[in-house]
Amino acid sequence: MEASETSSAPRDTDGSAVGGAAVVDGDARPPASAHTPATGGPQAHPSPPGSGLGSRSAWILVVCCVAQFMVILDLSIVNVALPSIQSSLNFSSADLQWVVDAYAIAFAGFLMLGGRAADRLGQRRVFVAALVLFSLTSLVGGLSTTSEMLVIARGVQGFSCAFMAASSLAIITSSFPPGPQLHRAIGLWAAMNGAGGAAGVLFGGIITETLSWRWVLLINPPIGLVTALIAYAVVVDRRRDVAGRNFDVAGAVTLTVGQMVLVYGVVQAGLRSWHAGQALIPILVGLALLGLFNLIETRWASDPLIPFKDLTKPLNVANGIVLLFSAALFPMWFLSSLYLQQVLGLSPLHAGLCFLPMALTIMFVARSAGKLVSRFGVRAVLGGGLTMMAFGMLLFTKIAASGSPILYVVLPGILTAAGIGMSIVPSTIAATQGAREGQAGLASGLVNTSRQVGGGLGLAVLITLATSVTSHLIGQGHGVPQALTDGFRLGYFIGAGLCAAAALVTFALVPKVGAAARGPITKRIPIAIGVTGVVAAFVLVAFVFGGSHGAPIGAYTTDNTYSYVTEPGLRPPLIRADIKTASSKLAPGYILMTNFYDLSHPPISGQSGPLILDNNLQPVWFKPVPVQSVAGNLSLQVYNGKPVLAWWQGVVTNTGATEQGEYVIVDQHYRTIATLKATDGWVLTLHEIVIRGHDAWVTANKNIPMNLSRYGGAYNGALIDSAVQEYDLTTGELVRSWDALDHIPLSDSRATLPTNGFPWDAYHVNAIDLPGDGSFVVSMRDTWAVYKVNIATGKIEWTLGGPHSSFKIGPGADFQWQHDVVTYPGRPLITMFDDHCCQITGGGTYVSPTGPSRGLVLKLDQNAHTAKLAGQYSHGSKFDSDYMGSLEPLDNGNELVGWGSSPFITEYSASGDMLLDARLPGSDITYRAEVEPWVGLPLYPPAAAARRKDGKTTVYTSWNGATEVASWKVLSGAGGHTIATAPKSAFETAIPVGQSYNTFTVQALDAHGKVIGTSRQFTVGG
């Protein structure tokens, strides 16, 4: 057969054709210089005039690469947007995963049919139709008004993408002549597979955070339609001559349905377990249908959809290799994304940026991979790439529960990405050149199917195993970050093994094809040296800089903090007023707060610890906690009839999980009189402590393994159980525990379910109130509800909010994600901080709020069962707090609002006028703010120091926590005559003195001039 009589005839690297079936090119005119035989078939691989960007071949490559990029992009781009989609279209957690699964199942199911359709119906016809359908379904999906509408659109979108992927590769193998030009074209096309996967995470984060989840889909129609128009103009409509032949309907149906049912079963296995009926039955049915398809093709079909007898050994080997390394590649992206967000706490956008170097590496290496194949042969390049992937995966196993994303993900990711670029290209070349003539679409469908089936199986198996390890460790009491890390590490080890197995198969079974591959081994030494050198360099860097861990949770900067001469170890935050303070109208008392870190933007400014401020926002008392922990929820309590301060300190990870926690109670002298820790595997959270007599009521969490498949999570998942607990402060014994899991169905939760081992925070108990009538009132953020519970029986007496509210909620009275719920005995009022925000999407990003955050006052009518709006205190219609917050009615009628994750504390008058608006520095926050009367009487002496500069001496003095100091007196020596006096001006007061003195003592005086404290003797220090 002459070259001019062929169309999609893939060739070996030496240029020899591998088959001979007649094909027909519709709507194509051969160049004038080409010999046109009597059969009318055009030249197989025409060389269009011009070699620049404007040439037909360049445009063909552009449209095929754009199409493949969108195919892979849409597999992953919606993952970031899932919480926003759930909130917008009211998806249940169980149904939400279908936004991803509908696409993946349809895509995998129709890949083979798409390839054969391109062969039989014409490459241009199928490709353009698929692009148009993809654009239309993306438009429908982006404009969806119901969950059902979106899922159907995503399924049809996956169907169209199967035809796009199969036909785009077939077009490339048919449009470029064998050899270097074809290899480069396949290299660019294959690079889109890696680049699309990385870009999906990046673009999903950017679009969701800056625009809306709808634009994740709405960006597709204009790109798809423009690509379709260009493709129609430049692509030749090649198809096989099928005159007199019957289409294999039975084969098409059994293959497509079998693949879809099998993939559905694999997806369900990852969620419900491999032995669950919902997974096992579809898997068996899918395998049976594929077995029937095999019988149809080999025995009964006159013109089989897949002619198994004609499939060459090189084609089978290449697809086996693609299946193996795809089973590692797909989970690598997924595991790395989860690690960055769930362990290191990065936002989806920042996690996506970590993948950007990988995407660029894939594109850079893939561009050169075709040239390498032409020079060294398929086997050497593919084997080298798979070796790099295997070592890259091994470097991923060095991840730790804290540390640098650059060291733990980006560096091994670049090595792995280089291996991907060197593997995807030669494996695709091997698969397409191993096909017979006229089977370009078949080869394209096979290699894409191998890639998707391998990736799907790898995801299901590796994520299942990683989740099982994580859940097991959580059940044994291990911390969540470490448990997740150990699970992910197992996945990387298995991925490395799969890549190594693919490399062994490559070196053992891939034939030496072409002059380059069959030459002396010395010609392939350079690529071996290059691969070895690159791997060694990355391994060296990983081991030299490995083992580093992130900064401790309480790490702080000194920007916007106070520094004191007398207390150099104290660095409280500098809190300023945003408006002119109406001091005369403020409620009497001190502001109680804690300096806490923004989970998404560490470090904090100043140390973390309980902090008391006066009305001038000057520190009165500050107690920094160790940098290995943070403090929260400072409150005034009464313990055994005496006023005390209580605060929580412990470890809250950047994902909001409480790993450790204890409450510290100090008396008016700041002596620790009690420390409370949880028992029986529970961990005390910072949300609430209420002391009555010698008992303390607290909030507590416990991570437990649980089958969450019925709710849409993993069958081997984990749950954050929440409880209200009562402890005896004198003995530390647990008196009672009310477990939310025993009383409230998990289906009431509004929190998105993780599909791996990350614990589901379904309840999030965050407030307790004791009305004194034999009940307690508890708030649960993630059910949007408040419950009144009978202490004796544990039964719920009424529910406010949520799906089973006992009260009809009036206009403007609805609340979401609330905190700090308080009732008032004898009055029908209930107050809370209504965050009205937000479902977390990962790493400090949240679904857009549905209303402004506010302090909320409701009036409950127990007889009419209504809840009406009685008052609200807002910081503006666009102001929202992602988490935390408090509202406190003050004795003079004012209201104090602590804005939680927004760095403000505001006091309002009874009429709603803003009297004080205090702003914390940087991203510092406080869980709760209160104004309370407090008398601090420290037993330690005042601190004092003297400094001399430019011939002038200044005495500095302070007394941390002393509330009764009105003025200071400076004495000479150890108690000599008075040198100077000065009113207390701030936490630390500077007092100028004569330069003739070198030794001093300072006395603290109360408002009546009485000495209440005396410092130690000190001398001039500089």
Short mmCIF file of N, CA and C in Angstrom, two decimals, residues 7 23-30 40-42 56 120-125 232 234-241:
data_model
loop_
_atom_site.label_atom_id
_atom_site.label_comp_id
_atom_site.label_asym_id
_atom_site.label_seq_id
_atom_site.Cartn_x
_atom_site.Cartn_y
_atom_site.Cartn_z
N SER A 7 -4.59 6.70 6.13
CA SER A 7 -4.98 7.88 6.90
C SER A 7 -4.43 7.75 8.29
N VAL A 23 -9.41 3.41 4.55
CA VAL A 23 -10.13 4.45 5.27
C VAL A 23 -10.64 5.47 4.29
N VAL A 24 -11.57 6.30 4.73
CA VAL A 24 -12.15 7.35 3.91
C VAL A 24 -11.99 8.67 4.61
N ASP A 25 -11.53 9.71 3.94
CA ASP A 25 -11.39 11.05 4.51
C ASP A 25 -12.46 11.93 3.89
N GLY A 26 -13.46 12.29 4.64
CA GLY A 26 -14.53 13.12 4.13
C GLY A 26 -14.18 14.59 4.25
N ASP A 27 -14.63 15.40 3.29
CA ASP A 27 -14.45 16.84 3.31
C ASP A 27 -12.98 17.23 3.35
N ALA A 28 -12.11 16.43 2.80
CA ALA A 28 -10.69 16.75 2.82
C ALA A 28 -10.16 16.76 1.41
N ARG A 29 -9.35 17.73 1.08
CA ARG A 29 -8.76 17.83 -0.23
C ARG A 29 -7.26 17.73 -0.07
N PRO A 30 -6.60 16.78 -0.75
CA PRO A 30 -5.15 16.64 -0.61
C PRO A 30 -4.43 17.80 -1.23
N GLY A 40 -9.26 7.54 -4.43
CA GLY A 40 -9.77 8.81 -3.89
C GLY A 40 -9.33 9.10 -2.50
N GLY A 41 -8.54 8.25 -1.86
CA GLY A 41 -8.07 8.54 -0.50
C GLY A 41 -6.98 9.54 -0.52
N PRO A 42 -7.01 10.52 0.38
CA PRO A 42 -5.98 11.53 0.43
C PRO A 42 -4.72 11.02 1.08
N ARG A 56 -1.99 24.75 9.48
CA ARG A 56 -3.08 23.88 9.91
C ARG A 56 -2.63 22.92 10.99
N ARG A 120 -15.24 5.37 12.98
CA ARG A 120 -16.32 5.00 12.07
C ARG A 120 -17.10 6.21 11.57
N LEU A 121 -17.35 7.18 12.43
CA LEU A 121 -18.21 8.30 12.05
C LEU A 121 -17.42 9.50 11.55
N GLY A 122 -16.14 9.51 11.80
CA GLY A 122 -15.33 10.63 11.36
C GLY A 122 -14.78 11.40 12.54
N GLN A 123 -13.48 11.65 12.52
CA GLN A 123 -12.83 12.29 13.66
C GLN A 123 -13.33 13.71 13.88
N ARG A 124 -13.42 14.48 12.78
CA ARG A 124 -13.88 15.86 12.96
C ARG A 124 -15.32 15.90 13.45
N ARG A 125 -16.17 15.08 12.86
CA ARG A 125 -17.59 15.07 13.22
C ARG A 125 -17.77 14.77 14.71
N TYR A 232 -13.48 22.59 13.41
CA TYR A 232 -14.26 22.33 12.20
C TYR A 232 -13.52 22.83 10.97
N VAL A 234 -10.10 23.14 10.64
CA VAL A 234 -8.75 22.62 10.39
C VAL A 234 -8.65 21.09 10.44
N VAL A 235 -9.56 20.41 11.11
CA VAL A 235 -9.45 18.97 11.28
C VAL A 235 -10.06 18.25 10.07
N VAL A 236 -9.36 17.23 9.57
CA VAL A 236 -9.87 16.40 8.47
C VAL A 236 -10.79 15.33 9.04
N ASP A 237 -11.91 15.09 8.35
CA ASP A 237 -12.91 14.16 8.87
C ASP A 237 -12.60 12.72 8.46
N ARG A 238 -11.50 12.18 8.99
CA ARG A 238 -11.10 10.82 8.64
C ARG A 238 -12.02 9.81 9.30
N ARG A 239 -12.34 8.76 8.56
CA ARG A 239 -13.12 7.67 9.14
C ARG A 239 -12.84 6.41 8.34
N ARG A 240 -13.07 5.30 8.94
CA ARG A 240 -12.89 4.03 8.25
C ARG A 240 -14.01 3.82 7.25
N ASP A 241 -13.70 3.12 6.15
CA ASP A 241 -14.72 2.76 5.16
C ASP A 241 -15.55 1.62 5.72
#
